[in-house]
mmCIF file of C-alpha atoms in Angstrom:
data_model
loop_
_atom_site.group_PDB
_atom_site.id
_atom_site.type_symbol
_atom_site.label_atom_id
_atom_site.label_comp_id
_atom_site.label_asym_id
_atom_site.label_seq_id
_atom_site.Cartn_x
_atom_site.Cartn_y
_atom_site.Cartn_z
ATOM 1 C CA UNK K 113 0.000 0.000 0.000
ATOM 2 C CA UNK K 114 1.069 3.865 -0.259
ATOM 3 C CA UNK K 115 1.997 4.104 3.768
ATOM 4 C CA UNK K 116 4.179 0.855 2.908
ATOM 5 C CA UNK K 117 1.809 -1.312 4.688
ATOM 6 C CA UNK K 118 1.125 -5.097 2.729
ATOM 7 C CA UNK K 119 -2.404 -5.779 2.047
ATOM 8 C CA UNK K 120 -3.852 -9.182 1.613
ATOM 9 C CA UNK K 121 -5.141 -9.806 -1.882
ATOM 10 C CA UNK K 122 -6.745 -12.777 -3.691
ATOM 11 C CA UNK K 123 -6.073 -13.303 -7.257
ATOM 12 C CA UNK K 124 -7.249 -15.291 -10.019
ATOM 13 C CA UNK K 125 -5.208 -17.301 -12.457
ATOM 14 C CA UNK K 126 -5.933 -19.831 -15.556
ATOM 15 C CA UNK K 127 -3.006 -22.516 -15.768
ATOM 16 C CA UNK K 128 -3.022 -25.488 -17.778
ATOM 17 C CA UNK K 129 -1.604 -28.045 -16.456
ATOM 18 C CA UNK K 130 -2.765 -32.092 -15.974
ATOM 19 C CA UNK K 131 -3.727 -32.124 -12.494
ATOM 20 C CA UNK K 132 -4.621 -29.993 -9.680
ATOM 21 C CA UNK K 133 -0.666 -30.835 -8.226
ATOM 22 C CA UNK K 134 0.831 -29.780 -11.197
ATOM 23 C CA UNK K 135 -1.481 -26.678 -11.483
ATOM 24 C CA UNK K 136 -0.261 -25.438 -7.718
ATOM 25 C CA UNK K 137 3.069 -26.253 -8.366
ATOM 26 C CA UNK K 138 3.681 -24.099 -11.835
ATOM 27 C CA UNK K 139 1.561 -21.105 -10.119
ATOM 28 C CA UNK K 140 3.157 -20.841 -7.169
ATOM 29 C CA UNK K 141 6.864 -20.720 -9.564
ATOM 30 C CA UNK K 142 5.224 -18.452 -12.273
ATOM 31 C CA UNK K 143 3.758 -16.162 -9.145
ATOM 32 C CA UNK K 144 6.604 -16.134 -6.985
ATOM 33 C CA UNK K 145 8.896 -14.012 -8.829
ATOM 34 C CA UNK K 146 6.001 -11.141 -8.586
ATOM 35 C CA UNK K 147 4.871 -11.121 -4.402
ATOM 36 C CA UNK K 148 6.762 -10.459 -2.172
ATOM 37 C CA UNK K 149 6.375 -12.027 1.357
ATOM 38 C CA UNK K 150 4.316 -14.930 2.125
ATOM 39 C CA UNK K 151 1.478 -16.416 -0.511
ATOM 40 C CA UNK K 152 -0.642 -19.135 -0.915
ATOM 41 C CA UNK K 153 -2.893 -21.153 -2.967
ATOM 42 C CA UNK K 154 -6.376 -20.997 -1.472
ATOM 43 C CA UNK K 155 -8.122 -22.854 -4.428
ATOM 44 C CA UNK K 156 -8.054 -24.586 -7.545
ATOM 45 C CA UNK K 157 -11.377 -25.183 -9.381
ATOM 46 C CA UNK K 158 -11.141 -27.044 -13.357
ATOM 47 C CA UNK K 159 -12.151 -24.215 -16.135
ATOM 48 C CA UNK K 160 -15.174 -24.346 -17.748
ATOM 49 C CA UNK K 161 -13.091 -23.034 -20.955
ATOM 50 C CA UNK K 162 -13.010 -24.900 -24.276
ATOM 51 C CA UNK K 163 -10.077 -23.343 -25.729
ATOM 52 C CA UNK K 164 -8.553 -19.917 -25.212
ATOM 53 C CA UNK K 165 -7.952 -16.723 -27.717
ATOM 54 C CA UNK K 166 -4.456 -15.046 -26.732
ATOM 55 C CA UNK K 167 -3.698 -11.949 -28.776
ATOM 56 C CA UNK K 168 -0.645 -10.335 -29.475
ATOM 57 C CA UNK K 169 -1.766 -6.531 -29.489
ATOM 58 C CA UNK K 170 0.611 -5.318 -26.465
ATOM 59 C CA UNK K 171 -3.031 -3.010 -25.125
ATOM 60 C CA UNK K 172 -4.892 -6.605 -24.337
ATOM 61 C CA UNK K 173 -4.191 -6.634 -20.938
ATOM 62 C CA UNK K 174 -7.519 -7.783 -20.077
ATOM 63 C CA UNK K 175 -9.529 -11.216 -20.103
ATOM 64 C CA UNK K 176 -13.245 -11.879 -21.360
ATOM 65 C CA UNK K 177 -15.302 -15.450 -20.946
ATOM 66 C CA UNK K 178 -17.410 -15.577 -24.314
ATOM 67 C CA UNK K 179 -20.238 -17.853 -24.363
ATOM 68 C CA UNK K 180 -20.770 -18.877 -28.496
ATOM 69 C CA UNK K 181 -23.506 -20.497 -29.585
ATOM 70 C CA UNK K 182 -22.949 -22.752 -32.181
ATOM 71 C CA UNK K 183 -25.953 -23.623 -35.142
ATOM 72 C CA UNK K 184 -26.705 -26.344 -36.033
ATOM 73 C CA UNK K 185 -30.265 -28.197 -38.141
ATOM 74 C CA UNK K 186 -31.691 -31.437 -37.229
ATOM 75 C CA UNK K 187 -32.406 -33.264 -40.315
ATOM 76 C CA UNK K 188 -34.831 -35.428 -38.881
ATOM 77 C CA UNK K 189 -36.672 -32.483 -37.356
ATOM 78 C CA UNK K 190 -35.797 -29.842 -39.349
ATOM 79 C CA UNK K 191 -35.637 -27.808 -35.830
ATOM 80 C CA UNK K 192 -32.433 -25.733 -35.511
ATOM 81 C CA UNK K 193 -30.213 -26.402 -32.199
ATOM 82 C CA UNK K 194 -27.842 -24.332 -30.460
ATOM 83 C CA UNK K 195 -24.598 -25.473 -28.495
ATOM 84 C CA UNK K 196 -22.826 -23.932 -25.806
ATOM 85 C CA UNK K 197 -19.321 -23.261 -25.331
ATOM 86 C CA UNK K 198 -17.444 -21.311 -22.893
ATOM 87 C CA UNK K 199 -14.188 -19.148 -24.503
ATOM 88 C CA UNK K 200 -11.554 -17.638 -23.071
ATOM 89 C CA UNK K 201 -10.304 -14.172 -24.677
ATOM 90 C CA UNK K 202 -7.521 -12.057 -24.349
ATOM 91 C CA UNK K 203 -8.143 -8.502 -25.581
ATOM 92 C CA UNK K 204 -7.722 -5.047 -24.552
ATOM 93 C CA UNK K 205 -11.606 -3.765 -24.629
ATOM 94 C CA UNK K 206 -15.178 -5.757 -25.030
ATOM 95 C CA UNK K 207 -15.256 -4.570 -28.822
ATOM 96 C CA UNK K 208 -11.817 -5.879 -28.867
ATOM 97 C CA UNK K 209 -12.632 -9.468 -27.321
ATOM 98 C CA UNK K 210 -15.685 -9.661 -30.011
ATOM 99 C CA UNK K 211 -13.551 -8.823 -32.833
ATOM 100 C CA UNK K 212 -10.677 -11.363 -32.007
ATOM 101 C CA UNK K 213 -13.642 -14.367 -31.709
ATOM 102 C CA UNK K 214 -14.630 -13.106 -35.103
ATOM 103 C CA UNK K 215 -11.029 -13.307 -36.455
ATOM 104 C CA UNK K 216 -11.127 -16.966 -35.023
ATOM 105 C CA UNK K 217 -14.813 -18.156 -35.632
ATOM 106 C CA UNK K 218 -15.246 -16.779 -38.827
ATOM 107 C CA UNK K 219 -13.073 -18.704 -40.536
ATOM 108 C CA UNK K 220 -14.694 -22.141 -39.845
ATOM 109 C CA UNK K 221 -18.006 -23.489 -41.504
ATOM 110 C CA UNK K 222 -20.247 -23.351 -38.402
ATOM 111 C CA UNK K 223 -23.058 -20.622 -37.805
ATOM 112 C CA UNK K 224 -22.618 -19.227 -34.482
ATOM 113 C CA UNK K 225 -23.981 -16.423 -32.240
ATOM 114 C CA UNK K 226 -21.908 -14.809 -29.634
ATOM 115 C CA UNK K 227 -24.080 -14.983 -26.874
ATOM 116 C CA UNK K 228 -22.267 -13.358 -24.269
ATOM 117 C CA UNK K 229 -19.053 -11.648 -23.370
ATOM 118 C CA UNK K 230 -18.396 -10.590 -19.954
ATOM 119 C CA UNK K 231 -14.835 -9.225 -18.390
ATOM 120 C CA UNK K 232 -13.107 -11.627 -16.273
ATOM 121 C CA UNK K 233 -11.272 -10.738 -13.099
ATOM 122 C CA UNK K 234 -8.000 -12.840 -14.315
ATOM 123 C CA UNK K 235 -4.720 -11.600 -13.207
ATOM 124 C CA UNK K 236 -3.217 -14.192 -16.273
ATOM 125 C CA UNK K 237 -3.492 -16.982 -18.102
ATOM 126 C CA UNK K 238 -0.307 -19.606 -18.550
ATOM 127 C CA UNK K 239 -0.517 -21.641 -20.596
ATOM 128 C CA UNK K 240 1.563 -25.162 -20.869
ATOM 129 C CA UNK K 241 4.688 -25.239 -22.830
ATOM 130 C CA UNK K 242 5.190 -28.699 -24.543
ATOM 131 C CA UNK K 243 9.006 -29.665 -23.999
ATOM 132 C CA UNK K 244 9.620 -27.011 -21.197
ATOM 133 C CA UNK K 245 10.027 -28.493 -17.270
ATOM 134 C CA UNK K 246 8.167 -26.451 -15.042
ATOM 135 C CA UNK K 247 11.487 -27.064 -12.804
ATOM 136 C CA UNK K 248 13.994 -26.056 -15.259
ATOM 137 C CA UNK K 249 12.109 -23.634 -17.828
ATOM 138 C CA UNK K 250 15.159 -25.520 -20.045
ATOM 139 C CA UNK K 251 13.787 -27.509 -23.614
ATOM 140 C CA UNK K 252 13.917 -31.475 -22.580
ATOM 141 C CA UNK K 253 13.916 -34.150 -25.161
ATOM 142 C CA UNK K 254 10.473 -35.779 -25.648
ATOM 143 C CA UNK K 255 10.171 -39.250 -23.683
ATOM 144 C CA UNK K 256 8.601 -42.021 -25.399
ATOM 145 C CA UNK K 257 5.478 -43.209 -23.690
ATOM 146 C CA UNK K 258 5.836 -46.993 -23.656
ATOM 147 C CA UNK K 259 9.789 -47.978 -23.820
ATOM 148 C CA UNK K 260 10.375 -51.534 -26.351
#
């Protein structure tokens, strides 16, 4: 704080990892360089995100959950049906988030309706790096799955 007092905070990350252990172990070494004094993990809840839009513009600084409605027809019943899916998108404004799932959507053969987009209160997203340890942050050689 300004009168050099520390204030406890909760913040909220996205980090994709494999299990819940692996999740609180690469936040706590991506977080660490950043607080000073004591943190912890208080919770660790599974996303409700199909896939997430990262953007390169250095102004998106911000996070949006987009809920998309994909179309599709029953041929049987001729009745059209609508699918849910959860986004997550990086962007700077909510015009901004809207335009980047255009840039990504439009370009498939689906109909879809963006439903909703809402600001998140994400600190950051990190996403996994394939070949990077979480230990060493050094490239390791990919290990078979099943050795002959």
């Amino acid at each position: 704080m300004d009168d050099g007092l520390q204030k406890k905070t909760t913040e909220a990350y996205v980090v994709d990892a494999l299990s819940f252990t692996e999740a609180e172990k690469r936040i706590m070494e991506e977080v660490s360089s950043y607080i000073s004094g004591m943190f912890e993990v208080v919770d660790i809840r599974r996303a409700t995100y199909r896939e997430i839009f990262f953007s390169d513009e250095a102004t998106a600084d911000r996070w949006y959950k987009a809920k998309v409605q994909f179309i599709t027809i029953d041929e049987k019943t001729e009745k059209e049906k609508r699918s849910n899916i959860n986004y997550l998108v990086q962007a700077g404004t909510l015009n901004g988030a809207v335009k980047n799932i255009d840039e990504v959507m439009g370009g498939g053969m689906m109909d879809y309706v963006i439903a909703a987009v809402a600001e998140t209160t994400l600190m950051d997203v990190f996403e996994y790096k394939k070949g990077v340890s979480a230990d060493s942050q050094k490239e390791e050689e990919p290990k078979p799955e099943f050795e002959n």
